[in-house]
Coordinates of C-alpha atoms in Angstrom, one line a residue:
Chain A
X1 CA 54.9 280.6 191.4
X2 CA 55.0 278.7 188.1
X3 CA 57.2 276.0 189.5
X4 CA 54.8 275.6 192.4
X5 CA 51.8 275.1 190.0
X6 CA 53.8 272.6 188.0
X7 CA 54.7 270.7 191.2
X8 CA 51.1 270.6 192.2
X9 CA 50.0 269.3 188.8
X10 CA 52.8 266.7 189.0
X11 CA 51.6 265.8 192.5
X12 CA 48.0 265.4 191.3
X13 CA 49.1 263.2 188.4
X14 CA 51.1 261.0 190.7
X15 CA 48.2 260.7 193.2
X16 CA 46.0 259.9 190.2
X17 CA 48.3 257.2 189.0
X18 CA 48.9 255.6 192.4
X19 CA 45.2 255.5 193.3
X20 CA 44.0 254.2 189.9
X21 CA 46.6 251.5 190.0
X22 CA 45.6 250.6 193.6
X23 CA 42.0 250.0 192.5
X24 CA 43.2 247.7 189.8
X25 CA 45.3 245.8 192.4
X26 CA 42.1 245.4 194.4
X27 CA 40.4 243.8 191.4
X28 CA 43.4 241.5 190.8
X29 CA 43.3 240.5 194.5
X30 CA 39.7 239.4 194.3
X31 CA 40.4 237.3 191.2
X32 CA 43.4 235.8 193.0
X33 CA 41.3 234.8 195.9
X34 CA 38.7 233.2 193.6
X35 CA 41.5 231.3 191.8
X36 CA 43.1 230.3 195.1
X37 CA 39.9 228.9 196.5
X38 CA 38.7 227.1 193.3
X39 CA 42.2 225.9 192.4
X40 CA 42.7 224.4 195.9
X41 CA 39.3 222.7 195.8
X42 CA 40.2 221.3 192.3
X43 CA 43.6 220.0 193.3
X44 CA 42.6 218.5 196.6
X45 CA 39.2 217.3 195.5
X46 CA 40.0 215.5 192.3
X47 CA 42.3 212.9 193.9
X48 CA 39.6 211.4 196.1
X49 CA 36.8 211.4 193.5
X50 CA 35.8 208.0 192.3
X51 CA 32.6 206.1 191.3
X52 CA 32.7 204.3 194.6
X53 CA 33.0 207.7 196.5
X54 CA 30.0 209.0 194.6
X55 CA 27.7 206.0 195.3
X56 CA 28.8 204.5 198.6
X57 CA 27.5 205.3 202.1
X58 CA 29.9 206.5 204.8
X59 CA 32.0 203.7 206.4
X60 CA 34.2 203.6 209.5
X61 CA 37.4 205.6 209.1
X62 CA 39.9 203.8 206.9
X63 CA 37.4 201.5 205.1
X64 CA 36.7 203.9 202.3
X65 CA 33.0 204.8 201.9
X66 CA 31.4 207.6 200.1
X67 CA 28.8 210.3 200.0
X68 CA 26.1 208.7 197.8
X69 CA 23.5 209.1 200.5
X70 CA 24.5 212.8 201.0
X71 CA 24.1 213.5 197.3
X72 CA 20.6 211.9 197.4
X73 CA 19.6 213.7 200.6
X74 CA 20.7 217.1 199.2
X75 CA 18.8 216.4 196.0
X76 CA 15.6 215.4 197.8
X77 CA 15.7 218.3 200.2
X78 CA 16.5 220.8 197.5
X79 CA 13.7 219.5 195.3
X80 CA 11.3 219.6 198.2
X81 CA 12.3 223.2 198.9
X82 CA 11.8 224.1 195.2
X83 CA 8.4 222.3 195.3
X84 CA 7.3 224.3 198.4
X85 CA 9.1 227.5 197.9
X86 CA 8.9 228.3 194.2
X87 CA 5.1 228.5 193.8
X88 CA 4.8 230.8 196.9
X89 CA 7.8 232.9 195.9
X90 CA 6.7 233.3 192.3
X91 CA 3.1 234.1 193.3
X92 CA 4.4 236.7 195.8
X93 CA 6.5 238.1 193.0
X94 CA 3.5 238.3 190.7
X95 CA 1.6 240.2 193.4
X96 CA 4.5 242.7 193.9
X97 CA 4.9 243.4 190.2
X98 CA 1.2 243.5 189.2
X99 CA -0.6 244.8 192.3
X100 CA 2.1 245.9 194.6
X101 CA 2.3 249.6 194.0
X102 CA 0.8 250.4 197.4
X103 CA 1.8 250.5 201.1
X104 CA 1.2 246.8 201.5
X105 CA 3.4 246.0 198.5
X106 CA 6.1 248.3 199.8
X107 CA 5.9 246.6 203.2
X108 CA 6.2 243.1 201.7
X109 CA 9.2 244.3 199.6
X110 CA 10.9 245.7 202.6
X111 CA 10.3 242.7 204.8
X112 CA 11.4 240.3 202.0
X113 CA 14.7 242.2 201.5
X114 CA 15.4 242.1 205.2
X115 CA 14.4 238.5 205.4
X116 CA 17.0 237.7 202.7
X117 CA 19.7 239.1 205.0
X118 CA 18.5 237.2 208.1
X119 CA 21.1 234.5 209.1
X120 CA 19.9 231.1 207.8
X121 CA 20.7 229.5 211.1
X122 CA 17.7 231.5 212.6
X123 CA 15.4 229.8 210.1
X124 CA 16.9 226.5 211.2
X125 CA 16.0 227.3 214.8
X126 CA 12.5 228.4 213.8
X127 CA 11.8 225.2 211.9
X128 CA 13.3 223.2 214.8
X129 CA 10.8 224.6 217.3
X130 CA 8.0 224.5 214.8
X131 CA 8.4 221.1 213.2
X132 CA 11.2 219.0 214.8
X133 CA 10.1 219.4 218.5
X134 CA 6.4 218.4 217.8
X135 CA 7.5 215.5 215.5
X136 CA 10.0 214.3 218.1
X137 CA 12.8 213.9 215.6
X138 CA 14.8 215.5 212.8
X139 CA 13.6 214.9 209.3
X140 CA 14.3 215.5 205.6
X141 CA 10.9 217.3 205.6
X142 CA 12.1 219.8 208.2
X143 CA 15.3 220.4 206.3
X144 CA 13.4 221.0 203.0
X145 CA 11.0 223.3 204.7
X146 CA 13.8 225.4 206.2
X147 CA 15.4 225.7 202.7
X148 CA 12.0 226.6 201.2
X149 CA 11.6 229.5 203.7
X150 CA 15.0 230.8 202.6
X151 CA 14.0 230.5 199.0
X152 CA 10.7 232.4 199.1
X153 CA 11.9 236.0 199.5
X154 CA 14.7 235.5 197.0
X155 CA 12.4 234.1 194.4
X156 CA 9.7 236.7 195.1
X157 CA 12.1 239.6 194.4
X158 CA 13.7 238.2 191.3
X159 CA 10.3 237.2 189.9
X160 CA 9.0 240.7 190.5
X161 CA 12.0 242.2 188.7
X162 CA 11.5 239.9 185.7
X163 CA 7.8 240.6 185.5
X164 CA 8.4 244.3 185.6
X165 CA 10.5 244.0 182.5
X166 CA 7.5 242.8 180.5
X167 CA 6.3 245.9 178.5
X168 CA 3.0 247.4 179.6
X169 CA 1.8 247.5 176.0
X170 CA 1.5 243.7 176.1
X171 CA -0.9 243.9 179.1
X172 CA -2.9 246.7 177.5
X173 CA -3.2 244.8 174.2
X174 CA -4.5 241.7 175.9
X175 CA -6.9 243.7 178.1
X176 CA -8.1 245.6 175.1
X177 CA -9.0 242.3 173.4
X178 CA -11.3 241.6 176.4
X179 CA -9.1 239.2 178.4
X180 CA -9.8 239.3 182.1
X181 CA -6.9 240.4 184.2
X182 CA -5.9 237.0 185.5
X183 CA -5.7 235.6 182.0
X184 CA -3.5 238.5 181.0
X185 CA -1.1 237.6 183.8
X186 CA -1.3 233.9 183.4
X187 CA -1.3 233.6 179.5
X188 CA 0.6 236.7 178.5
X189 CA 2.8 238.2 181.3
X190 CA 4.1 235.0 182.9
X191 CA 5.1 233.3 179.6
X192 CA 6.9 236.4 178.5
X193 CA 8.8 236.5 181.8
X194 CA 9.2 232.7 182.0
X195 CA 12.9 232.4 181.2
X196 CA 13.8 235.2 183.6
X197 CA 11.8 233.7 186.4
X198 CA 13.4 230.3 185.6
X199 CA 16.9 231.7 185.9
X200 CA 16.0 233.4 189.2
X201 CA 14.7 230.1 190.4
X202 CA 17.9 228.3 189.4
X203 CA 20.0 230.8 191.3
X204 CA 17.8 230.4 194.4
X205 CA 18.2 226.6 194.1
X206 CA 21.9 227.0 193.7
X207 CA 21.9 229.1 196.8
X208 CA 20.0 226.7 199.0
X209 CA 22.0 223.7 197.8
X210 CA 25.0 225.3 199.5
X211 CA 23.2 226.0 202.8
X212 CA 24.5 224.2 205.8
X213 CA 23.3 226.0 208.9
X214 CA 19.6 225.6 208.5
X215 CA 20.1 221.8 208.0
X216 CA 22.2 221.2 211.1
X217 CA 19.4 220.6 213.5
X218 CA 16.4 220.1 211.1
X219 CA 17.6 217.4 208.8
X220 CA 20.6 216.4 211.0
X221 CA 22.6 213.7 209.2
X222 CA 22.3 210.0 208.4
X223 CA 24.7 207.2 207.4
X224 CA 22.3 205.4 205.1
X225 CA 20.4 205.9 201.9
X226 CA 17.1 207.4 203.1
X227 CA 14.1 208.0 200.9
X228 CA 11.7 208.8 203.7
X229 CA 11.0 212.5 204.5
X230 CA 10.1 211.8 208.1
X231 CA 13.6 210.4 208.9
X232 CA 16.9 212.3 209.4
X233 CA 18.6 212.9 206.1
X234 CA 22.1 213.5 205.1
X235 CA 23.2 216.4 202.9
X236 CA 26.4 217.3 201.1
X237 CA 27.0 220.4 203.1
X238 CA 26.5 218.9 206.6
X239 CA 28.7 216.0 205.5
X240 CA 31.4 218.4 204.4
X241 CA 31.1 220.2 207.8
X242 CA 31.4 216.9 209.7
X243 CA 34.4 215.6 207.6
X244 CA 36.2 219.0 207.7
X245 CA 35.9 219.4 211.5
X246 CA 36.8 215.7 212.2
X247 CA 40.3 214.6 213.3
X248 CA 41.1 212.3 210.4
X249 CA 43.2 213.0 207.3
X250 CA 41.1 210.6 205.2
X251 CA 37.9 212.5 206.2
X252 CA 39.5 215.8 205.2
X253 CA 40.2 214.3 201.8
X254 CA 36.6 213.3 201.5
X255 CA 35.5 216.8 202.5
X256 CA 37.5 218.2 199.6
X257 CA 36.1 215.8 197.1
X258 CA 32.5 216.4 198.3
X259 CA 33.3 220.2 198.1
X260 CA 34.5 219.8 194.5
X261 CA 31.2 218.2 193.6
X262 CA 29.1 220.9 195.4
X263 CA 31.0 223.9 194.2
X264 CA 31.2 222.4 190.7
X265 CA 27.4 222.1 190.6
X266 CA 26.9 225.6 192.0
X267 CA 29.4 227.2 189.6
X268 CA 27.9 225.4 186.6
X269 CA 24.4 226.7 187.5
X270 CA 25.8 230.3 187.9
X271 CA 27.8 230.2 184.6
X272 CA 24.9 228.7 182.6
X273 CA 22.5 231.3 184.0
X274 CA 25.0 234.0 183.1
X275 CA 25.4 232.5 179.6
X276 CA 21.7 232.3 178.9
X277 CA 20.8 235.7 180.2
X278 CA 23.6 237.7 178.6
X279 CA 21.6 238.5 175.5
X280 CA 18.6 239.8 177.4
X281 CA 20.0 242.0 180.2
Chain B
X1 CA -3.1 246.5 186.7
X2 CA -6.7 247.4 186.5
X3 CA -9.3 245.0 187.7
X4 CA -11.7 243.8 185.0
X5 CA -14.3 242.7 187.5
X6 CA -14.6 239.0 186.6
X7 CA -14.7 236.4 189.3
X8 CA -11.4 234.9 188.1
X9 CA -9.7 238.1 188.9
X10 CA -10.8 238.1 192.5
X11 CA -9.6 234.5 193.0
X12 CA -6.3 235.1 191.3
X13 CA -5.7 238.3 193.2
X14 CA -6.5 236.5 196.5
X15 CA -4.0 233.8 195.7
X16 CA -1.1 236.1 194.9
X17 CA -2.0 238.3 197.8
X18 CA -1.8 235.4 200.2
X19 CA 1.6 234.5 198.8
X20 CA 2.9 238.0 199.4
X21 CA 1.3 238.1 202.8
X22 CA 3.1 234.8 203.7
X23 CA 6.4 236.6 203.6
X24 CA 5.3 239.0 206.4
X25 CA 3.7 236.1 208.3
X26 CA 6.9 234.1 208.1
X27 CA 8.8 236.9 209.8
X28 CA 6.1 237.4 212.4
X29 CA 6.0 233.7 213.1
X30 CA 9.8 233.6 213.5
X31 CA 9.6 236.4 216.1
X32 CA 6.6 234.9 217.9
X33 CA 8.0 231.3 218.1
X34 CA 11.4 232.4 219.1
X35 CA 10.1 234.9 221.7
X36 CA 7.9 232.2 223.2
X37 CA 10.8 229.8 223.5
X38 CA 13.0 232.4 225.0
X39 CA 10.6 233.4 227.8
X40 CA 11.9 231.0 230.4
X41 CA 15.4 232.3 229.9
X42 CA 14.3 235.9 229.9
X43 CA 12.3 235.5 233.1
X44 CA 15.1 233.7 234.9
X45 CA 18.1 235.9 233.9
X46 CA 16.5 239.2 232.9
X47 CA 18.6 241.9 231.2
X48 CA 21.7 240.6 233.0
X49 CA 21.8 237.8 230.4
X50 CA 23.3 240.2 227.9
X51 CA 26.0 241.4 230.2
X52 CA 27.0 238.1 231.9
X53 CA 30.6 237.0 231.1
X54 CA 30.3 233.4 232.1
X55 CA 28.8 230.7 229.9
X56 CA 28.6 227.4 231.8
X57 CA 25.6 225.4 230.6
X58 CA 26.4 222.6 233.1
X59 CA 26.0 225.0 236.0
X60 CA 23.0 226.7 234.3
X61 CA 25.0 230.0 234.1
X62 CA 24.4 231.8 230.9
X63 CA 26.0 235.1 230.0
X64 CA 25.9 236.3 226.4
X65 CA 28.6 238.9 226.5
X66 CA 31.5 236.8 225.2
X67 CA 29.4 236.0 222.1
X68 CA 28.3 239.5 221.5
X69 CA 31.9 240.6 221.9
X70 CA 33.1 238.0 219.4
X71 CA 30.3 238.8 216.9
X72 CA 31.1 242.6 217.0
X73 CA 34.9 242.2 217.0
X74 CA 35.0 239.7 214.1
X75 CA 32.6 241.8 212.1
X76 CA 34.6 245.0 212.7
X77 CA 37.8 243.2 211.6
X78 CA 36.0 242.1 208.5
X79 CA 34.7 245.6 207.7
X80 CA 38.1 247.2 208.2
X81 CA 39.7 244.8 205.8
X82 CA 36.9 244.6 203.3
X83 CA 35.8 248.3 202.9
X84 CA 38.9 249.6 201.1
X85 CA 39.2 246.5 198.9
X86 CA 35.5 246.5 198.0
X87 CA 35.6 250.2 197.2
X88 CA 38.7 249.7 195.1
X89 CA 37.1 246.9 193.1
X90 CA 33.9 248.8 192.6
X91 CA 35.7 252.0 191.5
X92 CA 37.9 250.0 189.1
X93 CA 34.9 248.3 187.6
X94 CA 32.7 251.4 187.2
X95 CA 35.1 254.2 186.7
X96 CA 38.2 252.8 185.1
X97 CA 38.0 249.4 183.4
X98 CA 36.7 249.3 179.9
X99 CA 33.4 247.3 179.6
X100 CA 35.1 244.4 178.0
X101 CA 37.4 243.8 181.0
X102 CA 34.9 245.0 183.6
X103 CA 32.2 242.4 182.8
X104 CA 34.1 239.2 183.3
X105 CA 35.8 240.6 186.4
X106 CA 32.5 241.6 187.9
X107 CA 31.2 238.1 187.1
X108 CA 34.2 236.5 188.9
X109 CA 33.6 238.7 192.0
X110 CA 30.0 237.6 191.9
X111 CA 31.1 234.0 191.8
X112 CA 32.9 234.6 195.1
X113 CA 29.5 235.4 196.6
X114 CA 28.1 232.1 195.2
X115 CA 30.6 229.9 197.1
X116 CA 28.8 228.4 200.1
X117 CA 29.8 229.3 203.6
X118 CA 30.9 225.8 204.6
X119 CA 33.4 225.8 201.7
X120 CA 34.9 229.1 202.9
X121 CA 35.2 227.3 206.3
X122 CA 36.9 224.3 204.8
X123 CA 39.3 226.6 203.0
X124 CA 39.8 228.6 206.1
X125 CA 40.8 225.5 208.2
X126 CA 43.2 224.0 205.7
X127 CA 44.6 227.0 203.8
X128 CA 44.1 230.2 205.7
X129 CA 44.7 229.0 209.2
X130 CA 48.2 227.5 208.4
X131 CA 49.0 230.6 206.4
X132 CA 48.3 232.7 209.5
X133 CA 50.1 230.4 211.8
X134 CA 53.2 230.3 209.7
X135 CA 53.5 233.7 208.0
X136 CA 50.8 236.3 208.7
X137 CA 50.7 235.9 212.4
X138 CA 54.5 235.9 213.1
X139 CA 54.8 238.9 210.7
X140 CA 52.2 240.9 212.6
X141 CA 53.7 239.9 215.9
X142 CA 57.2 241.0 214.7
X143 CA 56.0 244.4 213.4
X144 CA 53.1 245.2 215.8
X145 CA 53.7 242.9 218.7
X146 CA 53.9 245.8 221.1
X147 CA 50.1 246.0 220.8
X148 CA 48.1 243.6 223.0
X149 CA 46.1 242.8 219.9
X150 CA 49.0 240.8 218.5
X151 CA 50.4 239.1 221.5
X152 CA 50.3 235.5 222.6
X153 CA 50.4 232.1 221.0
X154 CA 49.5 231.8 217.3
X155 CA 47.5 228.7 216.5
X156 CA 45.9 229.9 213.3
X157 CA 42.5 229.3 214.7
X158 CA 40.9 232.3 216.3
X159 CA 39.4 235.8 216.0
X160 CA 41.8 237.1 213.3
X161 CA 41.2 234.1 211.0
X162 CA 37.5 234.5 211.4
X163 CA 37.7 238.2 210.6
X164 CA 39.7 237.6 207.5
X165 CA 37.4 234.8 206.2
X166 CA 34.4 237.1 206.9
X167 CA 36.2 239.9 205.0
X168 CA 36.6 237.7 201.9
X169 CA 32.9 236.7 202.2
X170 CA 31.4 240.1 202.4
X171 CA 33.7 241.8 199.8
X172 CA 31.6 240.6 196.8
X173 CA 28.4 241.8 198.6
X174 CA 29.7 245.3 199.4
X175 CA 31.3 245.5 195.9
X176 CA 28.1 244.7 194.1
X177 CA 26.0 247.3 196.0
X178 CA 28.7 250.0 195.6
X179 CA 28.8 249.2 191.9
X180 CA 25.1 249.8 191.6
X181 CA 25.3 253.0 193.6
X182 CA 28.2 254.4 191.6
X183 CA 26.4 253.5 188.3
X184 CA 23.4 255.5 189.6
X185 CA 25.4 258.7 189.9
X186 CA 24.6 260.8 186.8
X187 CA 27.2 260.8 184.1
X188 CA 27.0 264.6 183.9
X189 CA 28.8 265.0 187.2
X190 CA 31.8 263.1 185.9
X191 CA 31.9 265.1 182.7
X192 CA 31.6 268.4 184.7
X193 CA 34.5 267.5 186.9
X194 CA 36.7 266.4 184.0
X195 CA 35.8 269.5 182.1
X196 CA 37.0 271.6 185.0
X197 CA 40.4 269.9 184.7
X198 CA 40.1 267.4 187.5
X199 CA 42.1 264.2 187.2
X200 CA 40.4 260.8 186.9
X201 CA 40.9 260.2 190.6
X202 CA 39.6 263.6 191.7
X203 CA 36.5 263.0 189.6
X204 CA 36.1 259.6 191.3
X205 CA 36.3 261.3 194.7
X206 CA 33.5 263.7 193.7
X207 CA 31.4 260.7 192.5
X208 CA 32.1 258.9 195.8
X209 CA 31.1 262.0 197.7
X210 CA 27.7 262.1 196.0
X211 CA 27.2 258.3 196.5
X212 CA 28.2 258.5 200.1
X213 CA 25.0 257.4 201.7
X214 CA 24.6 254.5 199.3
X215 CA 28.2 253.4 200.0
X216 CA 27.3 253.6 203.7
X217 CA 24.3 251.4 202.9
X218 CA 26.5 248.9 201.2
X219 CA 28.9 248.8 204.2
X220 CA 25.9 248.3 206.6
X221 CA 24.6 245.5 204.4
X222 CA 28.1 243.9 204.6
X223 CA 28.0 244.3 208.4
X224 CA 24.7 242.5 208.5
X225 CA 26.1 239.6 206.6
X226 CA 29.2 239.4 208.7
X227 CA 27.2 239.5 211.9
X228 CA 25.0 236.6 210.8
X229 CA 27.6 234.5 209.0
X230 CA 27.7 231.1 210.6
X231 CA 29.4 228.0 209.2
X232 CA 32.7 229.5 208.0
X233 CA 33.2 231.3 211.3
X234 CA 32.2 228.3 213.4
X235 CA 34.9 226.3 211.6
X236 CA 37.8 228.7 212.1
X237 CA 37.1 230.8 215.3
X238 CA 37.9 228.1 217.8
X239 CA 34.5 228.2 219.6
X240 CA 35.7 229.4 223.0
X241 CA 33.5 231.7 225.0
X242 CA 36.2 234.1 226.2
X243 CA 36.9 237.8 225.9
X244 CA 40.6 238.1 225.0
X245 CA 42.6 241.1 224.0
X246 CA 44.6 239.2 221.4
X247 CA 43.3 238.5 218.0
X248 CA 45.2 235.3 217.8
X249 CA 43.1 233.8 220.7
X250 CA 40.1 231.7 219.9
X251 CA 36.7 233.3 220.5
X252 CA 33.1 232.7 219.6
X253 CA 30.2 234.4 217.9
X254 CA 26.4 234.2 218.5
X255 CA 25.8 232.4 215.2
X256 CA 28.6 229.9 215.7
X257 CA 27.5 229.2 219.3
X258 CA 24.1 228.2 217.9
X259 CA 25.6 226.1 215.2
X260 CA 27.9 224.2 217.5
X261 CA 25.7 223.8 220.5
X262 CA 22.0 223.9 219.6
X263 CA 21.8 220.2 218.8
X264 CA 23.1 219.1 222.2
X265 CA 21.0 221.5 224.2
X266 CA 18.7 219.0 225.8
X267 CA 17.4 220.7 229.0
X268 CA 14.8 223.4 228.7
X269 CA 16.7 226.3 230.2
X270 CA 19.8 225.7 228.1
X271 CA 17.7 225.7 224.9
X272 CA 15.8 228.7 226.0
X273 CA 19.0 230.6 226.6
X274 CA 20.3 229.7 223.1
X275 CA 17.0 230.7 221.5
X276 CA 17.1 234.0 223.4
X277 CA 20.6 234.8 222.1
X278 CA 19.3 233.7 218.6
X279 CA 16.5 236.1 218.9
X280 CA 19.0 238.9 219.7
X281 CA 20.9 237.9 216.6
X282 CA 17.7 237.9 214.5
X283 CA 16.6 241.3 215.7
X284 CA 20.0 242.9 215.2
X285 CA 20.5 241.6 211.7
X286 CA 16.9 242.5 210.8
X287 CA 17.5 246.1 212.0
X288 CA 20.9 246.3 210.4
X289 CA 19.5 245.2 207.1
X290 CA 16.5 247.5 207.3
X291 CA 18.9 250.4 208.0
X292 CA 21.0 249.4 205.0
X293 CA 18.0 249.3 202.8
X294 CA 16.9 252.8 203.9
X295 CA 20.4 254.2 203.1
X296 CA 20.5 252.6 199.7
X297 CA 17.0 253.6 198.9
X298 CA 17.8 257.2 199.7
X299 CA 20.4 257.3 197.0
X300 CA 18.0 255.8 194.4
X301 CA 15.5 258.5 195.4
X302 CA 18.0 261.3 195.2
X303 CA 19.3 260.4 191.7
X304 CA 15.8 259.8 190.5
X305 CA 14.7 263.3 191.6
X306 CA 17.9 264.7 190.1
X307 CA 17.0 263.1 186.8
X308 CA 13.5 264.5 186.9
X309 CA 14.5 268.0 188.0

């Protein structure tokens, strides 16, 4: 009887040890994958990176060329998306946090969360039928619009979260001093939540900078520097996709270099956001 | 917040209300626009569209089954691989690791989610695919080759590669939701179990049991992501509309069909068929996400009421 009890305790200890070490193995595995991906991008990407690569336009295979126009295109479309999407997203977030404790607010919240999970290529198709077909051609505007639609629900939800962190006593104080409600939100609540809203916006911008699928048939691609929003526009991500799926070794190398740039940018944004928000949350 | 009755309040409220309403309008517009474009295909092919096995745009023959099959199979592979790993990471971070270690590891896992899809695709083509062709595939064939799943030629591009890439991509998402869910389980439950002499692992099992519906929600959320994931899958799955038993064979998913073919669909019925299948994808992911949200919310509600009780 006693030996049996001891055995069972031993067995339980062994199970405990095995399972707890297995969970640690899982964590190590995730880190290994991250290191494997980032390390490979670093090693393969750095060798093709040069000033010429960063400023030139694509040339026929074997003649060099670069991704300058893609960098510009990504910047223009991301800025356009921020310009269109941030005000709407932030305003929606203000509504949800300040007035959204009702069935309508709950519905918006629910729809926003499900919209965040909708595949971005669907948004691409939507904008294609809505903008590209009537206009008769792909354009940087259509690309930026698709990215803006992707941003809106993300920004709305993070903004709501940040505004909810502002203590109620601040609102009550301002109201008690006779400020109208909109002044309370505009002059008290929004400034108090500003840094949080800004970090949420930065993360949303980082997210859409990495989007490819919604740009495939809205912005398409271009081989030239293009400053006009009604013309097809190149982007880093679509260019990476084209280079990666192409048959040439030289193009693959350029895909890695462009990826190094893209991932570097996205990681820097994420790490900075993390660094600046650590104290608060 | 209380209305103070000034004119500015009404204007301000109207503006932010309109912004919130726009989110609902976007979803309604997506459904309306896509439905309208899909009508020609629906009228011509009816419900048989979903069960047709042939996809030959040149002959105007459109059957969605190979893509539905590919989407479901690649997502199931991803879930099978990802669920144990995600649970393991989340348990390690919440239940075992000291805060000092847990925080940086949690951040690194989150970084995995920040890497764009096209980058996973690039990595899949040039790192994972050769790895499967040279090592993983032959190993599976040698040990499990009696199953039809692991027979045939191994090119490195195909269903298995897509499933593995998807698993890597959804792991950070499932992990992060499971972490939140585990953290929501009241600490008293762990203390009670430990006080009764349970080992750390037995305590964890009790915590998992109480968080079960939230974990299910996390898994469903991961499923939603896997079903809709586009670029990475397009780059490694081989884009071939076939239903093959072997996981080494190329296949195709709805999302990658759209990514690879939408731009070249010039005639109306081809585009309409593509949009119809896109509408199917939209509705499926929307429902999967809604279901996940309900599951996760049910945990939040339960723990809240437990706190108040």
